[in-house]
Amino acid sequence: NAGVTQTPKFQVLKTGQSMTLQCAQDMNHEYMSWYRQDPGMGLRLIHYSVGAGITDQGEVPNGYNVSRSTTEDFPLRLLSAAPSQTSVYFCASSSRTRDVEKLFFGSGTQLSVL
Amino acid sequence: AQSVAQPEDQVNVAEGNPLTVKCTYSVSGNPYLFWYVQYPNRGLQFLLKYITGDNLVKGSYGFEAEFNKSQTSFHLKKPSALVSDSALYFCAVRGSLASNTGKLIFGQGTTLQVKP
């Protein structure tokens, strides 16, 4: 049982480049979310999804897109990377029917935008 | 607006001593409160939660947390710290009036350093 898997673990981009951070979970969780972690600011919600085909914005959605075509996958797309997007990104999932606030996190993607 | 504050960036304790990591919150309605821990180069892991009931909540790895409604606080505690408890600790909250979609508001985190 792998839990929540994020790829890549590290990435360096140049300003203006685009990329997709991958997230997959094998727990059949309905809810999935993306957070960014910055020093002194904790975790901030970027986008979340309550099920396949349904996504919504979180606290800091600008510059990011998401889609949820399957229950398992929730990729995060950076459209045109900016230095302000340098951060550690975490994907999380939880069950709608069992302890919805018990989030299971991936191990993170450390992104640097030069 | 919902918010969580962790007033200490870092807490230092000696192994075997009791530890406290502080958290205060502001929410609409009754609070649902949580503690998560992050070990180096890992994702966050759930420690414990308070929804309702007894003000002292017990969680994983010997940790407990005390809910105080009048002080709007939810401090994490452990009677005897271990070096292996050294990690980054996050307090999180959801208000009962907020939608139940798994979204949490996280504090900025407190680094716990336990020295031998």
mmCIF file of C-alpha atoms in Angstrom:
data_model
loop_
_atom_site.group_PDB
_atom_site.id
_atom_site.type_symbol
_atom_site.label_atom_id
_atom_site.label_comp_id
_atom_site.label_asym_id
_atom_site.label_seq_id
_atom_site.Cartn_x
_atom_site.Cartn_y
_atom_site.Cartn_z
ATOM 1 C CA ASN A 1 0.000 0.000 0.000
ATOM 2 C CA ALA A 2 1.909 3.040 -1.270
ATOM 3 C CA GLY A 3 -0.418 5.755 0.102
ATOM 4 C CA VAL A 4 0.147 9.126 -1.585
ATOM 5 C CA THR A 5 2.904 9.228 -4.192
ATOM 6 C CA GLN A 6 4.343 12.466 -5.527
ATOM 7 C CA THR A 7 6.744 12.906 -8.422
ATOM 8 C CA PRO A 8 9.244 14.351 -8.970
ATOM 9 C CA LYS A 9 10.918 14.822 -5.576
ATOM 10 C CA PHE A 10 13.052 17.717 -6.828
ATOM 11 C CA GLN A 11 12.718 20.060 -9.778
ATOM 12 C CA VAL A 12 14.506 23.161 -10.995
ATOM 13 C CA LEU A 13 12.760 25.390 -13.514
ATOM 14 C CA LYS A 14 13.580 28.572 -15.305
ATOM 15 C CA THR A 15 11.180 31.498 -15.109
ATOM 16 C CA GLY A 16 8.422 31.060 -17.659
ATOM 17 C CA GLN A 17 8.706 27.311 -17.995
ATOM 18 C CA SER A 18 5.715 25.081 -17.339
ATOM 19 C CA MET A 19 5.531 21.740 -15.634
ATOM 20 C CA THR A 20 3.197 19.306 -13.933
ATOM 21 C CA LEU A 21 3.603 17.915 -10.453
ATOM 22 C CA GLN A 22 2.131 14.453 -10.234
ATOM 23 C CA CYS A 23 0.109 13.059 -7.333
ATOM 24 C CA ALA A 24 -1.473 9.642 -7.060
ATOM 25 C CA GLN A 25 -3.154 7.829 -4.178
ATOM 26 C CA ASP A 26 -4.195 4.206 -3.900
ATOM 27 C CA MET A 27 -6.534 4.473 -0.914
ATOM 28 C CA ASN A 28 -9.663 5.280 -2.939
ATOM 29 C CA HIS A 29 -9.931 8.618 -1.145
ATOM 30 C CA GLU A 30 -12.503 11.038 -2.475
ATOM 31 C CA TYR A 31 -10.798 14.221 -1.267
ATOM 32 C CA MET A 32 -7.447 15.404 -2.573
ATOM 33 C CA SER A 33 -5.626 18.691 -2.141
ATOM 34 C CA TRP A 34 -2.432 20.546 -2.914
ATOM 35 C CA TYR A 35 -0.578 22.642 -0.336
ATOM 36 C CA ARG A 36 2.579 24.674 -0.559
ATOM 37 C CA GLN A 37 4.933 24.972 2.380
ATOM 38 C CA ASP A 38 7.005 28.110 2.854
ATOM 39 C CA PRO A 39 9.211 28.997 5.836
ATOM 40 C CA GLY A 40 7.329 30.891 8.502
ATOM 41 C CA MET A 41 4.031 30.529 6.662
ATOM 42 C CA GLY A 42 3.102 26.935 7.284
ATOM 43 C CA LEU A 43 1.008 25.149 4.704
ATOM 44 C CA ARG A 44 -1.314 27.045 2.399
ATOM 45 C CA LEU A 45 -3.998 25.412 0.325
ATOM 46 C CA ILE A 46 -3.639 25.852 -3.440
ATOM 47 C CA HIS A 47 -6.457 23.750 -4.917
ATOM 48 C CA TYR A 48 -8.606 20.887 -3.737
ATOM 49 C CA SER A 49 -10.992 18.305 -5.122
ATOM 50 C CA VAL A 50 -13.895 16.465 -3.539
ATOM 51 C CA GLY A 51 -14.122 13.878 -6.290
ATOM 52 C CA ALA A 52 -13.392 13.081 -9.913
ATOM 53 C CA GLY A 53 -14.394 15.962 -12.141
ATOM 54 C CA ILE A 54 -14.748 18.443 -9.258
ATOM 55 C CA THR A 55 -12.083 20.948 -8.280
ATOM 56 C CA ASP A 56 -12.044 24.262 -6.449
ATOM 57 C CA GLN A 57 -9.620 26.983 -5.477
ATOM 58 C CA GLY A 58 -7.924 27.264 -2.150
ATOM 59 C CA GLU A 59 -6.145 30.168 -0.518
ATOM 60 C CA VAL A 60 -3.355 30.700 -3.099
ATOM 61 C CA PRO A 61 -4.545 29.392 -6.509
ATOM 62 C CA ASN A 62 -2.994 31.980 -8.841
ATOM 63 C CA GLY A 63 -0.501 30.518 -11.299
ATOM 64 C CA TYR A 64 -1.668 26.942 -10.787
ATOM 65 C CA ASN A 65 -4.179 24.701 -12.538
ATOM 66 C CA VAL A 66 -5.583 21.337 -11.521
ATOM 67 C CA SER A 67 -7.821 18.671 -12.952
ATOM 68 C CA ARG A 68 -9.205 15.442 -11.538
ATOM 69 C CA SER A 69 -10.113 12.962 -14.235
ATOM 70 C CA THR A 70 -9.816 9.910 -11.972
ATOM 71 C CA THR A 71 -10.186 9.246 -8.257
ATOM 72 C CA GLU A 72 -6.519 8.281 -8.018
ATOM 73 C CA ASP A 73 -4.755 11.201 -9.724
ATOM 74 C CA PHE A 74 -4.631 14.926 -8.994
ATOM 75 C CA PRO A 75 -1.891 16.678 -10.991
ATOM 76 C CA LEU A 76 -0.869 20.275 -10.332
ATOM 77 C CA ARG A 77 0.195 22.359 -13.307
ATOM 78 C CA LEU A 78 2.377 25.428 -13.186
ATOM 79 C CA LEU A 79 1.512 27.413 -16.274
ATOM 80 C CA SER A 80 4.433 29.871 -16.356
ATOM 81 C CA ALA A 81 6.776 29.402 -13.436
ATOM 82 C CA ALA A 82 7.824 32.398 -11.352
ATOM 83 C CA PRO A 83 10.450 32.683 -8.602
ATOM 84 C CA SER A 84 7.613 33.251 -6.106
ATOM 85 C CA GLN A 85 6.556 29.666 -6.758
ATOM 86 C CA THR A 86 9.770 28.322 -5.282
ATOM 87 C CA SER A 87 8.436 26.161 -2.483
ATOM 88 C CA VAL A 88 7.831 22.649 -1.236
ATOM 89 C CA TYR A 89 4.590 21.221 -2.561
ATOM 90 C CA PHE A 90 2.551 18.573 -0.778
ATOM 91 C CA CYS A 91 -0.344 16.559 -2.059
ATOM 92 C CA ALA A 92 -2.805 15.133 0.466
ATOM 93 C CA SER A 93 -5.844 12.906 0.409
ATOM 94 C CA SER A 94 -8.574 11.881 2.829
ATOM 95 C CA SER A 95 -11.659 9.743 2.935
ATOM 96 C CA ARG A 96 -15.063 11.393 2.722
ATOM 97 C CA THR A 97 -16.628 8.739 4.902
ATOM 98 C CA ARG A 98 -13.852 7.906 7.380
ATOM 99 C CA ASP A 99 -12.272 10.782 9.344
ATOM 100 C CA VAL A 100 -12.277 13.362 6.584
ATOM 101 C CA GLU A 101 -9.752 15.651 8.324
ATOM 102 C CA LYS A 102 -7.192 12.888 8.773
ATOM 103 C CA LEU A 103 -5.080 13.870 5.804
ATOM 104 C CA PHE A 104 -2.516 11.528 4.279
ATOM 105 C CA PHE A 105 0.378 13.445 2.767
ATOM 106 C CA GLY A 106 2.873 12.605 0.087
ATOM 107 C CA SER A 107 6.581 13.148 0.718
ATOM 108 C CA GLY A 108 6.633 16.414 -1.197
ATOM 109 C CA THR A 109 8.174 18.032 -4.269
ATOM 110 C CA GLN A 110 10.871 20.629 -3.735
ATOM 111 C CA LEU A 111 10.628 23.154 -6.555
ATOM 112 C CA SER A 112 13.112 25.899 -7.348
ATOM 113 C CA VAL A 113 12.339 28.536 -9.971
ATOM 114 C CA LEU A 114 15.345 30.521 -11.142
ATOM 115 C CA ALA B 1 -12.015 34.215 9.054
ATOM 116 C CA GLN B 2 -10.400 31.094 10.384
ATOM 117 C CA SER B 3 -6.812 31.245 11.592
ATOM 118 C CA VAL B 4 -4.265 29.375 13.646
ATOM 119 C CA ALA B 5 -1.265 30.803 15.452
ATOM 120 C CA GLN B 6 1.761 28.987 16.781
ATOM 121 C CA PRO B 7 3.603 31.676 18.740
ATOM 122 C CA GLU B 8 6.937 29.858 19.009
ATOM 123 C CA ASP B 9 9.147 29.168 15.994
ATOM 124 C CA GLN B 10 11.217 26.728 18.028
ATOM 125 C CA VAL B 11 10.918 24.893 21.334
ATOM 126 C CA ASN B 12 13.967 23.365 22.983
ATOM 127 C CA VAL B 13 13.687 20.739 25.718
ATOM 128 C CA ALA B 14 15.974 18.204 27.312
ATOM 129 C CA GLU B 15 15.253 14.530 26.852
ATOM 130 C CA GLY B 16 13.051 13.229 29.675
ATOM 131 C CA ASN B 17 11.524 16.627 30.415
ATOM 132 C CA PRO B 18 7.917 17.485 29.650
ATOM 133 C CA LEU B 19 7.234 19.425 26.479
ATOM 134 C CA THR B 20 4.543 21.846 25.367
ATOM 135 C CA VAL B 21 3.996 23.226 21.878
ATOM 136 C CA LYS B 22 1.492 26.069 21.849
ATOM 137 C CA CYS B 23 -1.394 26.737 19.498
ATOM 138 C CA THR B 24 -4.220 29.267 19.516
ATOM 139 C CA TYR B 25 -7.067 29.481 17.022
ATOM 140 C CA SER B 26 -9.893 31.594 15.714
ATOM 141 C CA VAL B 27 -12.865 30.003 13.937
ATOM 142 C CA SER B 28 -16.550 30.436 13.236
ATOM 143 C CA GLY B 29 -18.588 27.976 15.231
ATOM 144 C CA ASN B 30 -17.080 25.183 17.243
ATOM 145 C CA PRO B 31 -13.493 24.258 16.415
ATOM 146 C CA TYR B 32 -12.241 21.014 15.000
ATOM 147 C CA LEU B 33 -8.558 20.970 15.999
ATOM 148 C CA PHE B 34 -5.646 18.836 14.844
ATOM 149 C CA TRP B 35 -1.938 18.307 15.306
ATOM 150 C CA TYR B 36 0.342 17.023 12.573
ATOM 151 C CA VAL B 37 4.063 16.209 12.718
ATOM 152 C CA GLN B 38 6.637 16.446 9.945
ATOM 153 C CA TYR B 39 9.886 14.560 10.204
ATOM 154 C CA PRO B 40 12.796 15.698 7.990
ATOM 155 C CA ASN B 41 12.228 15.125 4.268
ATOM 156 C CA ARG B 42 8.817 13.570 4.905
ATOM 157 C CA GLY B 43 5.229 14.577 4.470
ATOM 158 C CA LEU B 44 3.039 15.502 7.420
ATOM 159 C CA GLN B 45 1.590 12.763 9.614
ATOM 160 C CA PHE B 46 -1.606 12.980 11.665
ATOM 161 C CA LEU B 47 -1.046 12.974 15.459
ATOM 162 C CA LEU B 48 -4.383 13.664 17.086
ATOM 163 C CA LYS B 49 -7.634 15.561 16.851
ATOM 164 C CA TYR B 50 -10.271 17.249 18.986
ATOM 165 C CA ILE B 51 -13.849 17.382 17.790
ATOM 166 C CA THR B 52 -15.917 17.358 20.968
ATOM 167 C CA GLY B 53 -15.956 15.798 24.409
ATOM 168 C CA ASP B 54 -13.080 15.443 26.831
ATOM 169 C CA ASN B 55 -10.740 18.446 26.757
ATOM 170 C CA LEU B 56 -7.654 16.212 26.970
ATOM 171 C CA VAL B 57 -7.095 14.256 23.789
ATOM 172 C CA LYS B 58 -4.589 11.445 23.466
ATOM 173 C CA GLY B 59 -2.818 10.680 20.213
ATOM 174 C CA SER B 60 0.058 8.824 18.615
ATOM 175 C CA TYR B 61 3.578 8.395 20.066
ATOM 176 C CA GLY B 62 2.513 9.381 23.609
ATOM 177 C CA PHE B 63 1.396 12.877 22.656
ATOM 178 C CA GLU B 64 -1.693 14.528 24.049
ATOM 179 C CA ALA B 65 -3.328 17.907 23.597
ATOM 180 C CA GLU B 66 -5.440 20.060 25.860
ATOM 181 C CA PHE B 67 -8.362 22.021 24.496
ATOM 182 C CA ASN B 68 -9.195 25.237 26.349
ATOM 183 C CA LYS B 69 -12.247 26.992 24.980
ATOM 184 C CA SER B 70 -11.941 30.157 27.064
ATOM 185 C CA GLN B 71 -8.356 30.697 25.962
ATOM 186 C CA THR B 72 -9.010 29.404 22.422
ATOM 187 C CA SER B 73 -5.964 27.203 22.745
ATOM 188 C CA PHE B 74 -5.014 23.649 21.829
ATOM 189 C CA HIS B 75 -1.527 23.015 23.201
ATOM 190 C CA LEU B 76 0.359 19.823 22.384
ATOM 191 C CA LYS B 77 2.011 18.080 25.306
ATOM 192 C CA LYS B 78 4.102 15.078 26.195
ATOM 193 C CA PRO B 79 5.138 14.114 29.737
ATOM 194 C CA SER B 80 8.642 12.923 28.814
ATOM 195 C CA ALA B 81 10.340 14.041 25.594
ATOM 196 C CA LEU B 82 12.461 11.764 23.422
ATOM 197 C CA VAL B 83 15.226 12.796 21.045
ATOM 198 C CA SER B 84 13.214 11.086 18.307
ATOM 199 C CA ASP B 85 10.380 13.584 18.923
ATOM 200 C CA SER B 86 12.514 16.275 17.281
ATOM 201 C CA ALA B 87 10.479 17.425 14.279
ATOM 202 C CA LEU B 88 8.281 20.199 12.902
ATOM 203 C CA TYR B 89 4.814 20.330 14.451
ATOM 204 C CA PHE B 90 1.760 21.904 12.876
ATOM 205 C CA CYS B 91 -1.520 22.835 14.492
ATOM 206 C CA ALA B 92 -4.558 22.923 12.175
ATOM 207 C CA VAL B 93 -8.204 23.887 12.472
ATOM 208 C CA ARG B 94 -11.555 23.758 10.782
ATOM 209 C CA GLY B 95 -14.593 25.590 12.073
ATOM 210 C CA SER B 96 -17.848 23.692 12.378
ATOM 211 C CA LEU B 97 -19.506 26.195 10.070
ATOM 212 C CA ALA B 98 -16.968 25.579 7.317
ATOM 213 C CA SER B 99 -17.663 22.936 4.696
ATOM 214 C CA ASN B 100 -16.571 19.433 5.595
ATOM 215 C CA THR B 101 -14.314 18.825 2.606
ATOM 216 C CA GLY B 102 -11.044 17.972 4.278
ATOM 217 C CA LYS B 103 -9.664 21.494 3.981
ATOM 218 C CA LEU B 104 -7.684 22.618 6.984
ATOM 219 C CA ILE B 105 -6.082 25.883 8.019
ATOM 220 C CA PHE B 106 -2.539 25.220 9.218
ATOM 221 C CA GLY B 107 -0.377 27.218 11.576
ATOM 222 C CA GLN B 108 3.131 28.252 10.609
ATOM 223 C CA GLY B 109 4.741 25.339 12.435
ATOM 224 C CA THR B 110 6.955 24.946 15.496
ATOM 225 C CA THR B 111 10.285 23.166 15.414
ATOM 226 C CA LEU B 112 10.766 20.943 18.436
ATOM 227 C CA GLN B 113 14.380 20.207 19.336
ATOM 228 C CA VAL B 114 14.936 17.577 22.032
ATOM 229 C CA LYS B 115 18.520 17.411 23.257
ATOM 230 C CA PRO B 116 20.068 14.348 24.902
#
